Amino acid sequence: MARKITYQQAINEALDQEMTRDESVIVMGEDVVGGSGGHGEMDAWGGVLGLTKGLYAKHGNRIMDTPITESGYIGAAVGAATCGMRPVAELMFIDFMGVCLDQIYNQAAKFRYMFGGKAKTPVVIRAMYGAGFSAAAQHSQALYSIFTHIPGLKVVLPSSPYDAKGLLIQAIRDDDPVIFLEHKVLYTLEGEVPEEPYTVPFGEANVVREGDDVTIVAFGRMVLHATGVADKLAKEGIKCEVIDPRTTSPLDDESILESIENTGRLVVVDESNPRCSMASDIAELAVTRAFEHLKAPVKTVTAPHTPVPFAKSLEDAYIPSPEKIEAAIRSIA
Amino acid sequence: MARKITYQQAINEALDQEMTRDESVIVMGEDVVGGSGGHGEMDAWGGVLGLTKGLYAKHGNRIMDTPITESGYIGAAVGAATCGMRPVAELMFIDFMGVCLDQIYNQAAKFRYMFGGKAKTPVVIRAMYGAGFSAAAQHSQALYSIFTHIPGLKVVLPSSPYDAKGLLIQAIRDDDPVIFLEHKVLYTLEGEVPEEPYTVPFGEANVVREGDDVTIVAFGRMVLHATGVADKLAKEGIKCEVIDPRTTSPLDDESILESIENTGRLVVVDESNPRCSMASDIAELAVTRAFEHLKAPVKTVTAPHTPVPFAKSLEDAYIPSPEKIEAAIRSIA
Amino acid sequence: MSELSKEKLLEAYRMMRTIRDFEERVHDEFAKGGIPGFVHLYAGEEASATGICMHLTDQDRIVSTHRGHGHCIAKGVDVIGMMAEIYGKQTGTCHGKGGSMHIADLDKGMLGANGIVGGGPPLICGVGLTHKMRGTDGVGIAFFGDGASNQGTTLESMNLATVWNLPCIFVVENNGYAEATSSEWAVSCDNYADRAAGFGMPGTTVDGHDFFAVYETAGEAIARARAGGGPSLVEVKLNRYFGHFEGDAQTYRRADEVKQLREEKDCLKIFRKRVVDANLLEHSDLDKIDEEVAALIDEAVQQAEAASPPAVEELLTHVYVNY
Amino acid sequence: MSELSKEKLLEAYRMMRTIRDFEERVHDEFAKGGIPGFVHLYAGEEASATGICMHLTDQDRIVSTHRGHGHCIAKGVDVIGMMAEIYGKQTGTCHGKGGSMHIADLDKGMLGANGIVGGGPPLICGVGLTHKMRGTDGVGIAFFGDGASNQGTTLESMNLATVWNLPCIFVVENNGYAEATSSEWAVSCDNYADRAAGFGMPGTTVDGHDFFAVYETAGEAIARARAGGGPSLVEVKLNRYFGHFEGDAQTYRRADEVKQLREEKDCLKIFRKRVVDANLLEHSDLDKIDEEVAALIDEAVQQAEAASPPAVEELLTHVYVNY
Ligand SMILES: Cc1ncc(C[n+]2csc(CCOP(=O)(O)OP(=O)(O)O)c2C)c(N)n1
Ligand SMILES: Cc1ncc(C[n+]2csc(CCOP(=O)(O)OP(=O)(O)O)c2C)c(N)n1
Ligand SMILES: [Mg+2]
Ligand SMILES: [Mg+2]
């Protein structure tokens, strides 16, 4: 398992291998080929950040550009999924969900239930999320709490190249609609990734660090911050257990509860806005189902209740920082 | 204060009085006049349930029908608000937000912040929400947790005719974008409502029942269920404090915390789906800021993590019932 | 007209009659209080669903609207199951979990009524795409109303269908109203064909009270799509006999509008006259169908009333594939 | 051309030159690493913003796109503040909180660049509605790209504007590409005028390298709107000189495409030649403006670099009116 590739390459590889394995896997999105109808290279871009580059050369028309019409093509992906295809539709930035949410939450997510079990909708919607690129208020949000709220969707937040590949392959093979969210700051992160295809199951948390003093539940990019802080504090003898749920829906509540039962202390680190968030969700889990074990108030470290600011000085203050995480841990450790 | 009118009439009256008071208040939505271009009555409908009936006769073209084009006209309301109008746009069912969310959450909610304080966007978006009408999965949702998650929006959930009128007048006069959500089952609820205009401020909870044993925080229609249960248990000597936050954003956290400090016990009753919900949000509040006072696990009573089913047998089981609320209280009282 | 066999003509009549009787009966039963929820009836519009769906097989798929019963019946969904669904019973097409606005039967190529105006057109692009990628000659048909024709989701789907050259037909059922609002007011073009041109596809308007006109126009569009010629828009002009939904007093219509329509614009009467006058069928052939359909609808209501509601455990099933 | 005073001609040239130099300079500074975030440049398209906004006063409002600098400058937003905003500084038009994609100045009638493709057209309907209800002769202009012209939000806004008879102009700046995708491929109609017809409004195509052509066409549409004649669509055909955003290698274009455009389709060169040939202005008039603009842009960059970033407390301001 010595090969190292980036998070971005891991996602490309997952798409490539699944497209090779299964004819019904198709990929669509704005500029995922990236040159349709032009006078230069047909696949000039391969996605706005080059993530799908190379797939057109290998898979031809099974990867396709779309006009800018997110309701149209996300809906098309959903419709095709009900016909037995396995579309992977790229929404580019998750912030754009506002122009196509209906197809996701009223259509894809509810078909099976409304139709009394008669539909399967194996669609994957990939999008980038998160702050850190000075991309401002409409290109930096972490909207996974909203998708987690919606029954019928599965929501995936890979935090490493290994998970990115395995979770994406799982998402494609999964028979339910999946929202697959990639943190844009992680694209260049390197890690060990097996060459052969493999799946990482949904609803199984990754215990990134073991420890008896404090449980830290962190999501996506925040797993890296939490792990860094845990390693630092370990040297002082504060042993943190860092849990990466990997999927917020389904949630591996058992692993989290088990850890809290052991530590009695919980910090949740969530890049999203605080109200009705994953931070709230995990705090609720603790106080409703592990109350007797809690030895201290739960601490949440989140973005503030503000849009994402542009200026770096403000964006840095917006994103939960290792310093804030450390302070939260120390306040209850 | 002896006059009794319905929740629906209270809303109509608030619109009427504000339109009379302020020329810049305009009302728009699908069939809010309800007969445009036809060969019969121009204002045949006055809203799909007759709520805006009569406003056209009084205010003429300041209330207007729209084509079915929610992004278009909700966006128009938002744009007009930045020009100094005070539009009240009706979205009919909040479930339709999926076709127009961008104009609400990326535009209206973020203008002021993105523009460095240079915009005011006094738009009100009214919609009905909630289960109980056998209206099935796409016409019965309680999506306020999603709007509460979004910075820049205010979210209002009136539970009585009195609050409906006063909160709506406040919403119209408020300089921020407001999501005003009316529970469809409450439209026929009668209550005392002053004839003259008045406002109910945002962010001030209503303590509907006082009690020292258990704090119940409930939203919208659930306030009625909670109050009914509280009254029943009061006869047995279990004294519940029932808190209706009235607005989920801003939230009157102080009133809730104060009550928890007194009772040490919390039940949250929320008609929305459970994940990343208002139930989570209030549970988080308790465990992060009133942990020392908690004497028992927090209990949440919510809808399950499923779409809203059609059949009455299932819809009844979906909606948090007085029985479930009572059981939750008893389990910790 | 002449190209249709006697068998086909009988089938068409039976389909239209079944829709009409189904809807009239739902109207009556709703008034009696037996049916919950919001119900939108298709009576008066039968020739559209029938004239179009007669061209389709189970591999062809349609998407429908809140006013979906007619499309379901024309696409072959079981009438007994539909009625039970509308009553919210376990024996319903969707086990009572969807109701009138969400009847679907994917095996029959019926991808669902839809509670969201403009919800269907994006989905049909996916149906068309699947057929195209699999190299079948299947098509997808999106039925939607004049009101839905203004929804952005509908408009952008038409662009997408042309850009991807999909075998999709966009059928605007223009019944003159979206709820209480007139289509003459709410639709900015005089003629839907103008809108089709803006999306690079042929557009045709057809009299929706005339089964044969619908059948022929749709046939051309569908044949073109099957042959790889891409999408089309078909505007079907027709009328609904009942209100927008059950309970609508319809004061936005001229007082005698519906009465007149029932007399002058009844696709069943028009059909009967045409086929009998042309000596293609006898009145007795059609009367027999009328009786059989009446019995079927009686049976459907009886079964629906007698059936059990879904058990409470069903609340938690069908959320995901594993529960 | 002749209808414009010398003063107006100088103003037009200054506006276009300011946009060009601003964008060229942002390009250079971005390459040097001084500017954060996503930046989309308007160089090459100056005649469109200028030819249209020259007709407007502060009460008229525009909505713009991710490629908004040119529209901002043409609408009178302060260039010093804009540069500081792009650098993310406290002195920026939006105190550094918005950045390139969110510059707005409502006092100048600039309702914002927009990070959402198709975000602006609905908003402009509200601008038009306000003017209409207040009985002013003000108008609203939505600038959007060929890519955005396929977005449902854009399309439904055009229908709404006609139905409500709003004083709105929909300006499609067709620069041939949406990111890397050609508009010839992604837009299903051959001619935008076809799309306008489907929404009941006049549609015109104009050469966007020719300031005078844009000015005249826009003038007609705006005058019609001011007089209560309702909305129009104007397609401006033009080209961008830089990539979709800074960092784009543009391999989807012919290798020499931009070079050729800069030589043959430069609105500044074309303008200069036209006005000098017609003896309306002298080269020296224009050279002087070139120098002044160069100095202004230098000043803007210097001030932007020297300015402070917003203080951390600003994170929590401007969320609501009370904080
Ligand atoms: C997105 C959305 N907006 C509004 C509605 C409410 N609504 C249901 S049906 C309808 C009218 C539809 O008119 P049309 O498309 O002409 O169909 P018809 O009812 O005439 O068959 C409206 C506004 C909805 N269900 N979904
Ligand atoms: C809703 C939405 N979808 C996609 C994007 C990503 N995006 C930004 S600009 C752009 C291309 C826009 O093309 P066009 O409208 O022609 O404008 P141009 O860039 O050519 O000026 C895309 C796809 C976005 N910002 N918002
Ligand atoms: Mg209609
Ligand atoms: Mg373009």
Tab-separated table of C-alpha atoms in Angstrom, chain C:
chain	number	residue	atom	x	y	z
C	1	MET	CA	-58.131	7.690	-38.385
C	2	SER	CA	-58.137	4.978	-40.967
C	3	GLU	CA	-54.731	3.684	-39.967
C	4	LEU	CA	-56.085	2.470	-36.646
C	5	SER	CA	-57.438	-1.061	-36.430
C	6	LYS	CA	-60.814	-1.719	-34.877
C	7	GLU	CA	-59.009	-3.189	-31.909
C	8	LYS	CA	-56.983	-0.045	-31.448
C	9	LEU	CA	-60.053	2.133	-31.708
C	10	LEU	CA	-61.773	0.110	-29.034
C	11	GLU	CA	-58.684	0.339	-26.880
C	12	ALA	CA	-58.592	4.102	-27.271
C	13	TYR	CA	-62.221	4.450	-26.343
C	14	ARG	CA	-61.848	2.167	-23.357
C	15	MET	CA	-58.876	4.149	-22.122
C	16	MET	CA	-60.673	7.459	-22.390
C	17	ARG	CA	-63.829	6.083	-20.866
C	18	THR	CA	-61.883	4.561	-17.995
C	19	ILE	CA	-60.214	7.866	-17.250
C	20	ARG	CA	-63.501	9.744	-17.441
C	21	ASP	CA	-65.379	7.385	-15.180
C	22	PHE	CA	-62.498	7.094	-12.766
C	23	GLU	CA	-62.373	10.860	-12.380
C	24	GLU	CA	-66.118	11.388	-12.180
C	25	ARG	CA	-66.245	8.762	-9.500
C	26	VAL	CA	-63.347	10.192	-7.528
C	27	HIS	CA	-65.134	13.525	-7.705
C	28	ASP	CA	-68.262	12.007	-6.198
C	29	GLU	CA	-66.475	10.021	-3.555
C	30	PHE	CA	-64.383	13.023	-2.566
C	31	ALA	CA	-67.537	15.058	-2.120
C	32	LYS	CA	-68.855	12.334	0.143
C	33	GLY	CA	-65.727	12.660	2.279
C	34	GLY	CA	-64.195	9.296	1.518
C	35	ILE	CA	-60.966	10.545	-0.006
C	36	PRO	CA	-58.283	12.510	1.849
C	37	GLY	CA	-55.764	15.072	0.634
C	38	PHE	CA	-55.508	17.219	-2.455
C	39	VAL	CA	-57.045	15.710	-5.582
C	40	HIS	CA	-56.751	17.158	-9.101
C	41	LEU	CA	-58.944	15.594	-11.755
C	42	TYR	CA	-58.212	15.033	-15.425
C	43	ALA	CA	-61.790	14.729	-16.730
C	44	GLY	CA	-62.137	16.502	-20.063
C	45	GLU	CA	-58.504	15.982	-21.017
C	46	GLU	CA	-58.655	12.242	-21.780
C	47	ALA	CA	-57.821	12.474	-25.483
C	48	SER	CA	-54.399	13.882	-24.687
C	49	ALA	CA	-53.078	11.141	-22.429
C	50	THR	CA	-54.739	8.524	-24.597
C	51	GLY	CA	-53.703	9.866	-27.985
C	52	ILE	CA	-50.118	10.067	-26.828
C	53	CYS	CA	-49.734	6.956	-24.708
C	54	MET	CA	-51.303	4.726	-27.367
C	55	HIS	CA	-47.950	5.105	-29.136
C	56	LEU	CA	-45.942	3.872	-26.183
C	57	THR	CA	-44.734	0.576	-24.796
C	58	ASP	CA	-43.623	-0.206	-21.260
C	59	GLN	CA	-40.024	0.711	-22.087
C	60	ASP	CA	-41.124	4.243	-22.969
C	61	ARG	CA	-41.509	6.356	-19.900
C	62	ILE	CA	-43.630	9.297	-18.990
C	63	VAL	CA	-43.519	11.847	-16.212
C	64	SER	CA	-46.724	13.408	-15.077
C	65	THR	CA	-48.038	16.157	-12.824
C	66	HIS	CA	-50.310	16.709	-9.848
C	67	ARG	CA	-53.142	16.010	-12.339
C	68	GLY	CA	-51.820	12.547	-13.016
C	69	HIS	CA	-54.628	9.970	-12.923
C	70	GLY	CA	-55.273	10.137	-16.650
C	71	HIS	CA	-51.636	9.687	-17.542
C	72	CYS	CA	-51.365	6.734	-15.187
C	73	ILE	CA	-54.376	4.982	-16.653
C	74	ALA	CA	-53.269	5.644	-20.209
C	75	LYS	CA	-49.835	4.243	-19.373
C	76	GLY	CA	-51.368	1.049	-18.077
C	77	VAL	CA	-51.245	1.445	-14.325
C	78	ASP	CA	-53.748	-0.824	-12.641
C	79	VAL	CA	-56.964	1.011	-11.900
C	80	ILE	CA	-57.788	-1.027	-8.827
C	81	GLY	CA	-54.415	-0.216	-7.306
C	82	MET	CA	-54.758	3.452	-8.231
C	83	MET	CA	-58.096	3.818	-6.536
C	84	ALA	CA	-56.777	2.123	-3.417
C	85	GLU	CA	-53.810	4.482	-3.484
C	86	ILE	CA	-56.041	7.516	-3.647
C	87	TYR	CA	-57.888	6.166	-0.622
C	88	GLY	CA	-54.578	5.667	1.180
C	89	LYS	CA	-54.733	1.918	1.479
C	90	GLN	CA	-52.091	-0.778	1.806
C	91	THR	CA	-53.252	-2.342	-1.464
C	92	GLY	CA	-52.611	0.900	-3.347
C	93	THR	CA	-50.083	1.198	-6.131
C	94	CYS	CA	-47.696	2.812	-3.638
C	95	HIS	CA	-49.049	1.073	-0.539
C	96	GLY	CA	-50.847	4.252	0.431
C	97	LYS	CA	-47.625	6.143	0.972
C	98	GLY	CA	-47.879	8.457	-2.022
C	99	GLY	CA	-51.523	9.218	-2.687
C	100	SER	CA	-53.063	10.939	-5.693
C	101	MET	CA	-50.099	13.228	-6.346
C	102	HIS	CA	-47.444	10.516	-6.296
C	103	ILE	CA	-48.797	7.491	-8.116
C	104	ALA	CA	-45.999	5.756	-9.977
C	105	ASP	CA	-45.392	2.408	-11.558
C	106	LEU	CA	-41.954	2.128	-13.049
C	107	ASP	CA	-42.600	-1.289	-14.578
C	108	LYS	CA	-45.285	0.331	-16.673
C	109	GLY	CA	-43.018	3.235	-17.586
C	110	MET	CA	-44.892	5.633	-15.330
C	111	LEU	CA	-42.264	7.640	-13.430
C	112	GLY	CA	-44.710	9.389	-11.217
C	113	ALA	CA	-47.274	12.045	-10.830
C	114	ASN	CA	-45.485	14.961	-9.266
C	115	GLY	CA	-46.448	17.445	-6.599
C	116	ILE	CA	-43.920	19.967	-7.847
C	117	VAL	CA	-44.929	22.032	-10.846
C	118	GLY	CA	-42.054	21.635	-13.294
C	119	GLY	CA	-40.683	18.641	-11.409
C	120	GLY	CA	-41.037	16.229	-14.297
C	121	PRO	CA	-39.253	17.758	-17.313
C	122	PRO	CA	-35.727	17.420	-15.888
C	123	LEU	CA	-36.421	13.789	-15.050
C	124	ILE	CA	-37.579	13.007	-18.563
C	125	CYS	CA	-34.209	14.161	-19.875
C	126	GLY	CA	-32.730	11.321	-17.868
C	127	VAL	CA	-35.176	8.887	-19.397
C	128	GLY	CA	-34.260	10.088	-22.867
C	129	LEU	CA	-30.576	9.971	-22.051
C	130	THR	CA	-30.838	6.385	-20.870
C	131	HIS	CA	-32.551	5.305	-24.066
C	132	LYS	CA	-29.984	7.142	-26.120
C	133	MET	CA	-27.002	5.665	-24.306
C	134	ARG	CA	-28.434	2.180	-24.425
C	135	GLY	CA	-29.208	2.515	-28.094
C	136	THR	CA	-32.870	1.557	-27.728
C	137	ASP	CA	-35.576	3.314	-29.673
C	138	GLY	CA	-37.409	4.204	-26.494
C	139	VAL	CA	-38.686	7.690	-25.770
C	140	GLY	CA	-39.582	9.810	-22.781
C	141	ILE	CA	-42.674	11.978	-22.592
C	142	ALA	CA	-43.052	14.860	-20.166
C	143	PHE	CA	-46.632	15.907	-19.599
C	144	PHE	CA	-46.986	19.312	-18.000
C	145	GLY	CA	-49.460	22.161	-17.847
C	146	ASP	CA	-49.554	25.657	-19.238
C	147	GLY	CA	-48.622	26.881	-15.776
C	148	ALA	CA	-45.623	24.575	-15.611
C	149	SER	CA	-44.511	25.791	-19.013
C	150	ASN	CA	-43.259	28.978	-17.311
C	151	GLN	CA	-41.213	27.187	-14.691
C	152	GLY	CA	-37.460	27.484	-15.179
C	153	THR	CA	-36.976	23.772	-14.680
C	154	THR	CA	-39.200	23.093	-17.672
C	155	LEU	CA	-37.546	25.667	-19.898
C	156	GLU	CA	-33.996	24.624	-19.156
C	157	SER	CA	-34.903	20.989	-19.718
C	158	MET	CA	-36.023	21.837	-23.235
C	159	ASN	CA	-32.649	23.409	-23.923
C	160	LEU	CA	-30.854	20.418	-22.468
C	161	ALA	CA	-32.903	17.982	-24.531
C	162	THR	CA	-31.943	19.744	-27.731
C	163	VAL	CA	-28.289	20.114	-26.803
C	164	TRP	CA	-28.055	16.432	-25.954
C	165	ASN	CA	-30.411	15.507	-28.821
C	166	LEU	CA	-32.625	13.410	-26.596
C	167	PRO	CA	-35.660	11.340	-27.623
C	168	CYS	CA	-38.022	13.403	-25.482
C	169	ILE	CA	-41.397	14.933	-26.188
C	170	PHE	CA	-42.522	17.920	-24.155
C	171	VAL	CA	-46.298	17.897	-24.024
C	172	VAL	CA	-47.894	21.104	-22.765
C	173	GLU	CA	-51.442	20.334	-21.797
C	174	ASN	CA	-52.845	23.817	-22.085
C	175	ASN	CA	-56.171	23.749	-20.294
C	176	GLY	CA	-56.307	27.511	-20.069
C	177	TYR	CA	-55.624	27.761	-16.362
C	178	ALA	CA	-52.966	27.254	-13.766
C	179	GLU	CA	-55.087	27.076	-10.648
C	180	ALA	CA	-57.182	30.249	-11.026
C	181	THR	CA	-54.791	32.075	-13.345
C	182	SER	CA	-55.410	32.207	-17.060
C	183	SER	CA	-52.709	30.933	-19.369
C	184	GLU	CA	-53.412	33.811	-21.706
C	185	TRP	CA	-52.183	36.097	-18.975
C	186	ALA	CA	-49.351	34.034	-17.516
C	187	VAL	CA	-47.706	32.716	-20.668
C	188	SER	CA	-45.812	35.453	-22.468
C	189	CYS	CA	-45.960	33.974	-25.961
C	190	ASP	CA	-49.043	33.829	-28.130
C	191	ASN	CA	-48.142	30.445	-29.421
C	192	TYR	CA	-46.154	27.677	-27.830
C	193	ALA	CA	-44.511	27.010	-31.160
C	194	ASP	CA	-42.603	30.273	-30.645
C	195	ARG	CA	-41.167	28.936	-27.460
C	196	ALA	CA	-40.177	25.677	-29.140
C	197	ALA	CA	-38.252	27.607	-31.776
C	198	GLY	CA	-36.255	29.339	-29.056
C	199	PHE	CA	-35.143	25.916	-27.897
C	200	GLY	CA	-34.333	24.579	-31.316
C	201	MET	CA	-37.147	22.070	-31.555
C	202	PRO	CA	-40.302	21.707	-33.647
C	203	GLY	CA	-43.485	22.829	-31.967
C	204	THR	CA	-47.042	21.969	-32.921
C	205	THR	CA	-50.438	22.882	-31.513
C	206	VAL	CA	-53.223	20.356	-31.583
C	207	ASP	CA	-56.877	20.211	-30.556
C	208	GLY	CA	-56.918	18.137	-27.422
C	209	HIS	CA	-60.579	17.231	-27.717
C	210	ASP	CA	-59.848	15.335	-30.882
C	211	PHE	CA	-58.237	12.003	-30.138
C	212	PHE	CA	-57.223	11.517	-33.743
C	213	ALA	CA	-55.497	14.862	-34.018
C	214	VAL	CA	-53.516	14.209	-30.867
C	215	TYR	CA	-52.710	10.698	-31.963
C	216	GLU	CA	-51.345	11.833	-35.295
C	217	THR	CA	-49.333	14.794	-34.069
C	218	ALA	CA	-47.843	12.822	-31.215
C	219	GLY	CA	-47.110	9.969	-33.568
C	220	GLU	CA	-44.956	12.169	-35.736
C	221	ALA	CA	-43.037	13.631	-32.822
C	222	ILE	CA	-42.518	10.224	-31.271
C	223	ALA	CA	-41.422	8.653	-34.539
C	224	ARG	CA	-38.914	11.443	-35.049
C	225	ALA	CA	-37.563	10.948	-31.552
C	226	ARG	CA	-37.315	7.182	-31.999
C	227	ALA	CA	-35.353	7.724	-35.184
C	228	GLY	CA	-32.812	9.946	-33.438
C	229	GLY	CA	-34.325	13.214	-34.615
C	230	GLY	CA	-34.441	14.744	-31.169
C	231	PRO	CA	-37.037	16.434	-29.016
C	232	SER	CA	-40.282	18.193	-29.888
C	233	LEU	CA	-42.840	20.316	-28.167
C	234	VAL	CA	-46.506	19.494	-28.587
C	235	GLU	CA	-49.128	21.868	-27.258
C	236	VAL	CA	-52.425	20.161	-26.620
C	237	LYS	CA	-55.303	22.599	-26.201
C	238	LEU	CA	-57.967	21.187	-23.982
C	239	ASN	CA	-60.161	21.838	-20.983
C	240	ARG	CA	-60.710	20.496	-17.553
C	241	TYR	CA	-64.247	19.823	-16.406
C	242	PHE	CA	-63.646	20.091	-12.696
C	243	GLY	CA	-61.945	22.724	-10.576
C	244	HIS	CA	-58.227	23.007	-10.102
C	245	PHE	CA	-58.598	20.673	-7.181
C	246	GLU	CA	-61.605	19.193	-5.535
C	247	GLY	CA	-63.295	21.935	-3.566
C	248	ASP	CA	-62.573	24.716	-6.077
C	249	ALA	CA	-65.668	26.874	-6.709
C	250	GLN	CA	-64.211	28.071	-10.032
C	251	THR	CA	-65.571	31.605	-9.922
C	252	TYR	CA	-62.644	32.629	-12.121
C	253	ARG	CA	-64.428	30.895	-15.016
C	254	ARG	CA	-67.489	32.121	-16.869
C	255	ALA	CA	-70.516	30.725	-15.111
C	256	ASP	CA	-71.540	28.460	-17.958
C	257	GLU	CA	-68.061	27.649	-19.212
C	258	VAL	CA	-67.945	24.056	-18.020
C	259	LYS	CA	-71.498	23.276	-19.024
C	260	GLN	CA	-70.779	24.462	-22.523
C	261	LEU	CA	-67.537	22.518	-22.664
C	262	ARG	CA	-69.230	19.349	-21.610
C	263	GLU	CA	-71.711	19.798	-24.394
C	264	GLU	CA	-69.419	20.943	-27.171
C	265	LYS	CA	-65.958	19.756	-26.279
C	266	ASP	CA	-66.305	16.237	-24.993
C	267	CYS	CA	-63.603	14.052	-26.462
C	268	LEU	CA	-65.630	10.927	-25.817
C	269	LYS	CA	-68.702	12.196	-27.634
C	270	ILE	CA	-66.579	13.525	-30.467
C	271	PHE	CA	-64.792	10.211	-30.781
C	272	ARG	CA	-67.998	8.227	-30.729
C	273	LYS	CA	-69.555	10.338	-33.422
C	274	ARG	CA	-66.502	10.155	-35.619
C	275	VAL	CA	-66.048	6.409	-35.505
C	276	VAL	CA	-69.712	5.589	-35.785
C	277	ASP	CA	-70.266	8.050	-38.629
C	278	ALA	CA	-67.308	6.550	-40.446
C	279	ASN	CA	-68.726	3.073	-39.873
C	280	LEU	CA	-65.623	1.963	-38.063
C	281	LEU	CA	-67.430	0.983	-34.884
C	282	GLU	CA	-71.034	0.520	-33.807
C	283	HIS	CA	-72.697	2.214	-30.888
C	284	SER	CA	-73.156	-1.180	-29.330
C	285	ASP	CA	-69.375	-1.801	-29.282
C	286	LEU	CA	-68.945	1.382	-27.322
C	287	ASP	CA	-71.919	0.862	-25.039
C	288	LYS	CA	-70.441	-2.449	-24.042
C	289	ILE	CA	-67.222	-0.762	-23.068
C	290	ASP	CA	-69.164	1.810	-21.102
C	291	GLU	CA	-70.746	-0.951	-19.083
C	292	GLU	CA	-67.516	-2.816	-18.493
C	293	VAL	CA	-65.753	0.318	-17.397
C	294	ALA	CA	-68.568	1.253	-15.050
C	295	ALA	CA	-68.282	-2.150	-13.446
C	296	LEU	CA	-64.526	-1.847	-13.164
C	297	ILE	CA	-64.729	1.503	-11.421
C	298	ASP	CA	-67.396	0.182	-9.044
C	299	GLU	CA	-65.140	-2.702	-8.265
C	300	ALA	CA	-62.191	-0.369	-7.727
C	301	VAL	CA	-64.108	1.782	-5.249
C	302	GLN	CA	-65.463	-1.227	-3.410
C	303	GLN	CA	-62.043	-2.789	-3.100
C	304	ALA	CA	-60.485	0.499	-2.070
C	305	GLU	CA	-63.064	1.060	0.620
C	306	ALA	CA	-62.717	-2.443	1.929
C	307	ALA	CA	-58.931	-2.481	2.011
C	308	SER	CA	-56.889	-1.828	5.140
C	309	PRO	CA	-54.776	1.223	5.691
C	310	PRO	CA	-51.054	0.571	5.857
C	311	ALA	CA	-49.849	-0.780	9.176
C	312	VAL	CA	-47.936	1.656	11.341
C	313	GLU	CA	-44.660	-0.198	10.757
C	314	GLU	CA	-44.807	0.957	7.138
C	315	LEU	CA	-43.921	4.427	8.350
C	316	LEU	CA	-40.311	3.309	8.611
C	317	THR	CA	-39.942	1.264	5.430
C	318	HIS	CA	-38.808	2.320	1.931
C	319	VAL	CA	-36.735	5.252	3.141
C	320	TYR	CA	-33.567	3.636	1.822
C	321	VAL	CA	-33.009	0.379	0.017
C	322	ASN	CA	-32.083	-1.337	3.250
C	323	TYR	CA	-35.064	-0.095	5.295
